[in-house]
Amino acid sequence: MELKYAKIRQQNRDITLMLILPTVILAKVIHIFLLPAKYYFDSWRMISMMNGGVMTAWVGYQNTVDFYTKINIFHLTTLSQWSIVMGLVMTPIMMYLISKTEQMEVRECVFTLMATGVLNIYVFSITKEMIQILYFLCIYIIISLPIKNVPLKILMCAGVYYWESTSFRSYYIIMAAMTVFMYAIFLWIKKRRIITQKHIFIFVVTCFFAVFILFYVSQFVSYDDYKEALNVRDGTTSTIEGAQSAIVNPIEVNDNLGIFMFDYVINAFRMMIPIELLIKSPMYAPFVIYQFFILYYFFKTVKNIKQLDSNMLVTISCFAAYFFGSVVFEPDFGSWVRHEAATFPILQLMAYKSNLYEGTDKRERMVKYEAANV
């Protein structure tokens, strides 16, 4: 019976790989022809800068423009050209990562096709997220390296986040520090003989406290970024002004760090479970479902933490660090979905490997029982 189900899951994987191409085509049609103009703002701005337009831009924009200028060997000049070429380059890489899993449940098939659509609409074009996914590919490569020294892998992954903070998004310095911290706390949880509610409570409180400390210290590293993040969701900043999916603070911060952390905890749960988007518009339903998939795979992996191998421990440490760090800065749900989609290289490890650990304790007990009765 198990062999029959294994064959079905293998067929699921093969069918999903075949459906990726039509999904990509549909996604590109949506991206090029159907999205409202507001979704192209960043891309049009960068294309204008590449074509000689003069615009005041923060360093992240300029670094992005410099990157695309250097790789523009085909002399691309329009959004549709960039969208198609980036899709042609990145989709095969994505398919390679997906193909490394041998079997898929139906939910993994649905998740894979949704991820394909999101990536080809919001990431695989002339976007900042396109550069961001390259950093996560570096993290994926580090995780895949045959290095037995796990703390070294953690430091290398944290180094990628630090590299991104110095060259692209300065606030990723928090992710770098959180990666080391998350590994330490996950390792502590993993070594408990029995994981109780007390351990879970300590874990959650410690994570939020670590964010508080790191965010407080960040003002001494980059005060401008600290001030921007402190008030980014007050509803008065240009970052979220006019954004339909803006994440407005429950209580206005007004430079108060204590209120910021209170709002942070609430906003973290709002971003994990974005039900409020459905109230704003039923059109957000695909994004809500996609977020539920991510939440499911993350917690399923954490649930099986005692059975995780060292590579998966590094994976969930890097993803958790990303989550706790990005909650600080994301101004709206749209940015959250786009940026989170760029984590696919490590997210897919949780999605496709989480089933391997399901019921591990039960199988081990059965093996021991059978061995004892031979």
PDB file of C-alpha atoms in Angstrom, residues 97-219:
ATOM      1  CA  LEU A  97      15.301  23.083  -6.907  1.00  0.00           C
ATOM      2  CA  ILE A  98      11.788  21.620  -7.112  1.00  0.00           C
ATOM      3  CA  SER A  99      12.928  18.535  -9.036  1.00  0.00           C
ATOM      4  CA  LYS A 100      15.244  17.536  -6.179  1.00  0.00           C
ATOM      5  CA  THR A 101      12.202  16.380  -4.225  1.00  0.00           C
ATOM      6  CA  GLU A 102      11.116  12.901  -5.265  1.00  0.00           C
ATOM      7  CA  GLN A 103       7.501  12.968  -4.081  1.00  0.00           C
ATOM      8  CA  MET A 104       4.750  15.505  -3.474  1.00  0.00           C
ATOM      9  CA  GLU A 105       1.461  15.497  -1.655  1.00  0.00           C
ATOM     10  CA  VAL A 106      -1.357  17.381  -3.401  1.00  0.00           C
ATOM     11  CA  ARG A 107      -0.853  20.370  -1.096  1.00  0.00           C
ATOM     12  CA  GLU A 108       2.815  20.600  -2.154  1.00  0.00           C
ATOM     13  CA  CYS A 109       1.661  20.599  -5.783  1.00  0.00           C
ATOM     14  CA  VAL A 110      -0.718  23.501  -5.141  1.00  0.00           C
ATOM     15  CA  PHE A 111       1.919  25.382  -3.152  1.00  0.00           C
ATOM     16  CA  THR A 112       4.509  24.886  -5.918  1.00  0.00           C
ATOM     17  CA  LEU A 113       2.234  26.268  -8.633  1.00  0.00           C
ATOM     18  CA  MET A 114       1.210  29.206  -6.427  1.00  0.00           C
ATOM     19  CA  ALA A 115       4.875  29.972  -5.694  1.00  0.00           C
ATOM     20  CA  THR A 116       5.620  29.771  -9.438  1.00  0.00           C
ATOM     21  CA  GLY A 117       2.913  32.319 -10.146  1.00  0.00           C
ATOM     22  CA  VAL A 118       3.931  34.705  -7.355  1.00  0.00           C
ATOM     23  CA  LEU A 119       7.607  34.581  -8.347  1.00  0.00           C
ATOM     24  CA  ASN A 120       6.922  35.239 -12.029  1.00  0.00           C
ATOM     25  CA  ILE A 121       4.546  38.087 -11.273  1.00  0.00           C
ATOM     26  CA  TYR A 122       6.394  39.902  -8.494  1.00  0.00           C
ATOM     27  CA  VAL A 123      10.017  38.731  -8.496  1.00  0.00           C
ATOM     28  CA  PHE A 124      11.284  37.562 -11.909  1.00  0.00           C
ATOM     29  CA  SER A 125      11.505  40.966 -13.569  1.00  0.00           C
ATOM     30  CA  ILE A 126      13.505  44.165 -13.100  1.00  0.00           C
ATOM     31  CA  THR A 127      12.783  44.333  -9.365  1.00  0.00           C
ATOM     32  CA  LYS A 128      14.638  44.635  -6.079  1.00  0.00           C
ATOM     33  CA  GLU A 129      13.196  41.251  -5.115  1.00  0.00           C
ATOM     34  CA  MET A 130      15.030  39.676  -8.053  1.00  0.00           C
ATOM     35  CA  ILE A 131      18.326  40.641  -6.406  1.00  0.00           C
ATOM     36  CA  GLN A 132      17.047  39.544  -3.004  1.00  0.00           C
ATOM     37  CA  ILE A 133      16.359  36.010  -4.226  1.00  0.00           C
ATOM     38  CA  LEU A 134      19.990  35.739  -5.344  1.00  0.00           C
ATOM     39  CA  TYR A 135      21.090  36.221  -1.734  1.00  0.00           C
ATOM     40  CA  PHE A 136      18.731  33.436  -0.669  1.00  0.00           C
ATOM     41  CA  LEU A 137      20.175  31.222  -3.387  1.00  0.00           C
ATOM     42  CA  CYS A 138      23.558  31.809  -1.760  1.00  0.00           C
ATOM     43  CA  ILE A 139      22.089  30.691   1.577  1.00  0.00           C
ATOM     44  CA  TYR A 140      20.627  27.605  -0.128  1.00  0.00           C
ATOM     45  CA  ILE A 141      24.032  26.735  -1.583  1.00  0.00           C
ATOM     46  CA  ILE A 142      25.678  27.111   1.835  1.00  0.00           C
ATOM     47  CA  ILE A 143      23.061  24.836   3.426  1.00  0.00           C
ATOM     48  CA  SER A 144      23.653  22.259   0.680  1.00  0.00           C
ATOM     49  CA  LEU A 145      27.443  22.239   1.103  1.00  0.00           C
ATOM     50  CA  PRO A 146      28.906  19.007   2.579  1.00  0.00           C
ATOM     51  CA  ILE A 147      30.205  20.849   5.640  1.00  0.00           C
ATOM     52  CA  LYS A 148      29.778  18.978   8.928  1.00  0.00           C
ATOM     53  CA  ASN A 149      30.560  22.019  11.058  1.00  0.00           C
ATOM     54  CA  VAL A 150      27.017  23.348  11.600  1.00  0.00           C
ATOM     55  CA  PRO A 151      27.991  26.517  13.544  1.00  0.00           C
ATOM     56  CA  LEU A 152      30.241  27.415  10.592  1.00  0.00           C
ATOM     57  CA  LYS A 153      27.270  27.068   8.234  1.00  0.00           C
ATOM     58  CA  ILE A 154      25.204  29.306  10.485  1.00  0.00           C
ATOM     59  CA  LEU A 155      27.931  31.961  10.499  1.00  0.00           C
ATOM     60  CA  MET A 156      28.229  31.733   6.701  1.00  0.00           C
ATOM     61  CA  CYS A 157      24.454  32.186   6.292  1.00  0.00           C
ATOM     62  CA  ALA A 158      24.527  35.094   8.735  1.00  0.00           C
ATOM     63  CA  GLY A 159      27.384  36.454   6.646  1.00  0.00           C
ATOM     64  CA  VAL A 160      25.107  36.483   3.575  1.00  0.00           C
ATOM     65  CA  TYR A 161      22.542  38.529   5.493  1.00  0.00           C
ATOM     66  CA  TYR A 162      25.325  40.861   6.630  1.00  0.00           C
ATOM     67  CA  TRP A 163      26.577  41.156   3.039  1.00  0.00           C
ATOM     68  CA  GLU A 164      23.068  42.106   1.937  1.00  0.00           C
ATOM     69  CA  SER A 165      22.882  44.713   4.705  1.00  0.00           C
ATOM     70  CA  THR A 166      26.053  46.398   3.448  1.00  0.00           C
ATOM     71  CA  SER A 167      25.222  46.280  -0.258  1.00  0.00           C
ATOM     72  CA  PHE A 168      21.454  46.347  -0.591  1.00  0.00           C
ATOM     73  CA  ARG A 169      19.101  46.548   2.403  1.00  0.00           C
ATOM     74  CA  SER A 170      20.747  47.881   5.531  1.00  0.00           C
ATOM     75  CA  TYR A 171      18.140  46.458   7.922  1.00  0.00           C
ATOM     76  CA  TYR A 172      19.235  42.895   7.059  1.00  0.00           C
ATOM     77  CA  ILE A 173      21.915  43.355   9.707  1.00  0.00           C
ATOM     78  CA  ILE A 174      19.144  42.370  12.151  1.00  0.00           C
ATOM     79  CA  MET A 175      18.567  39.128  10.191  1.00  0.00           C
ATOM     80  CA  ALA A 176      22.288  38.365  10.422  1.00  0.00           C
ATOM     81  CA  ALA A 177      22.263  38.588  14.210  1.00  0.00           C
ATOM     82  CA  MET A 178      18.895  36.824  14.492  1.00  0.00           C
ATOM     83  CA  THR A 179      20.196  33.862  12.448  1.00  0.00           C
ATOM     84  CA  VAL A 180      22.792  33.066  15.102  1.00  0.00           C
ATOM     85  CA  PHE A 181      20.279  33.630  17.890  1.00  0.00           C
ATOM     86  CA  MET A 182      17.556  31.493  16.254  1.00  0.00           C
ATOM     87  CA  TYR A 183      19.989  28.625  15.779  1.00  0.00           C
ATOM     88  CA  ALA A 184      20.957  28.787  19.451  1.00  0.00           C
ATOM     89  CA  ILE A 185      17.335  28.805  20.646  1.00  0.00           C
ATOM     90  CA  PHE A 186      16.259  26.051  18.227  1.00  0.00           C
ATOM     91  CA  LEU A 187      19.215  23.946  19.329  1.00  0.00           C
ATOM     92  CA  TRP A 188      18.200  24.493  22.960  1.00  0.00           C
ATOM     93  CA  ILE A 189      14.628  23.383  22.163  1.00  0.00           C
ATOM     94  CA  LYS A 190      15.858  20.358  20.206  1.00  0.00           C
ATOM     95  CA  LYS A 191      17.953  19.131  23.153  1.00  0.00           C
ATOM     96  CA  ARG A 192      15.014  19.116  25.593  1.00  0.00           C
ATOM     97  CA  ARG A 193      14.009  15.563  26.453  1.00  0.00           C
ATOM     98  CA  ILE A 194      10.346  16.552  26.279  1.00  0.00           C
ATOM     99  CA  ILE A 195       9.172  19.845  24.768  1.00  0.00           C
ATOM    100  CA  THR A 196       6.530  21.356  27.049  1.00  0.00           C
ATOM    101  CA  GLN A 197       4.321  24.444  26.824  1.00  0.00           C
ATOM    102  CA  LYS A 198       6.781  26.127  29.178  1.00  0.00           C
ATOM    103  CA  HIS A 199       9.587  25.659  26.626  1.00  0.00           C
ATOM    104  CA  ILE A 200       7.399  27.026  23.827  1.00  0.00           C
ATOM    105  CA  PHE A 201       6.491  30.066  25.932  1.00  0.00           C
ATOM    106  CA  ILE A 202      10.169  30.706  26.729  1.00  0.00           C
ATOM    107  CA  PHE A 203      10.997  30.344  23.029  1.00  0.00           C
ATOM    108  CA  VAL A 204       8.389  32.886  21.866  1.00  0.00           C
ATOM    109  CA  VAL A 205       9.144  35.450  24.577  1.00  0.00           C
ATOM    110  CA  THR A 206      12.897  35.145  24.007  1.00  0.00           C
ATOM    111  CA  CYS A 207      12.502  35.699  20.260  1.00  0.00           C
ATOM    112  CA  PHE A 208      10.538  38.915  20.760  1.00  0.00           C
ATOM    113  CA  PHE A 209      12.968  40.074  23.440  1.00  0.00           C
ATOM    114  CA  ALA A 210      15.906  39.454  21.074  1.00  0.00           C
ATOM    115  CA  VAL A 211      14.232  41.603  18.411  1.00  0.00           C
ATOM    116  CA  PHE A 212      13.734  44.354  21.001  1.00  0.00           C
ATOM    117  CA  ILE A 213      17.420  44.311  21.980  1.00  0.00           C
ATOM    118  CA  LEU A 214      18.685  44.178  18.395  1.00  0.00           C
ATOM    119  CA  PHE A 215      16.362  46.940  17.256  1.00  0.00           C
ATOM    120  CA  TYR A 216      17.384  49.134  20.191  1.00  0.00           C
ATOM    121  CA  VAL A 217      21.077  48.600  19.366  1.00  0.00           C
ATOM    122  CA  SER A 218      20.453  49.331  15.667  1.00  0.00           C
ATOM    123  CA  GLN A 219      20.009  53.044  16.413  1.00  0.00           C
TER     124      GLN A 219
END
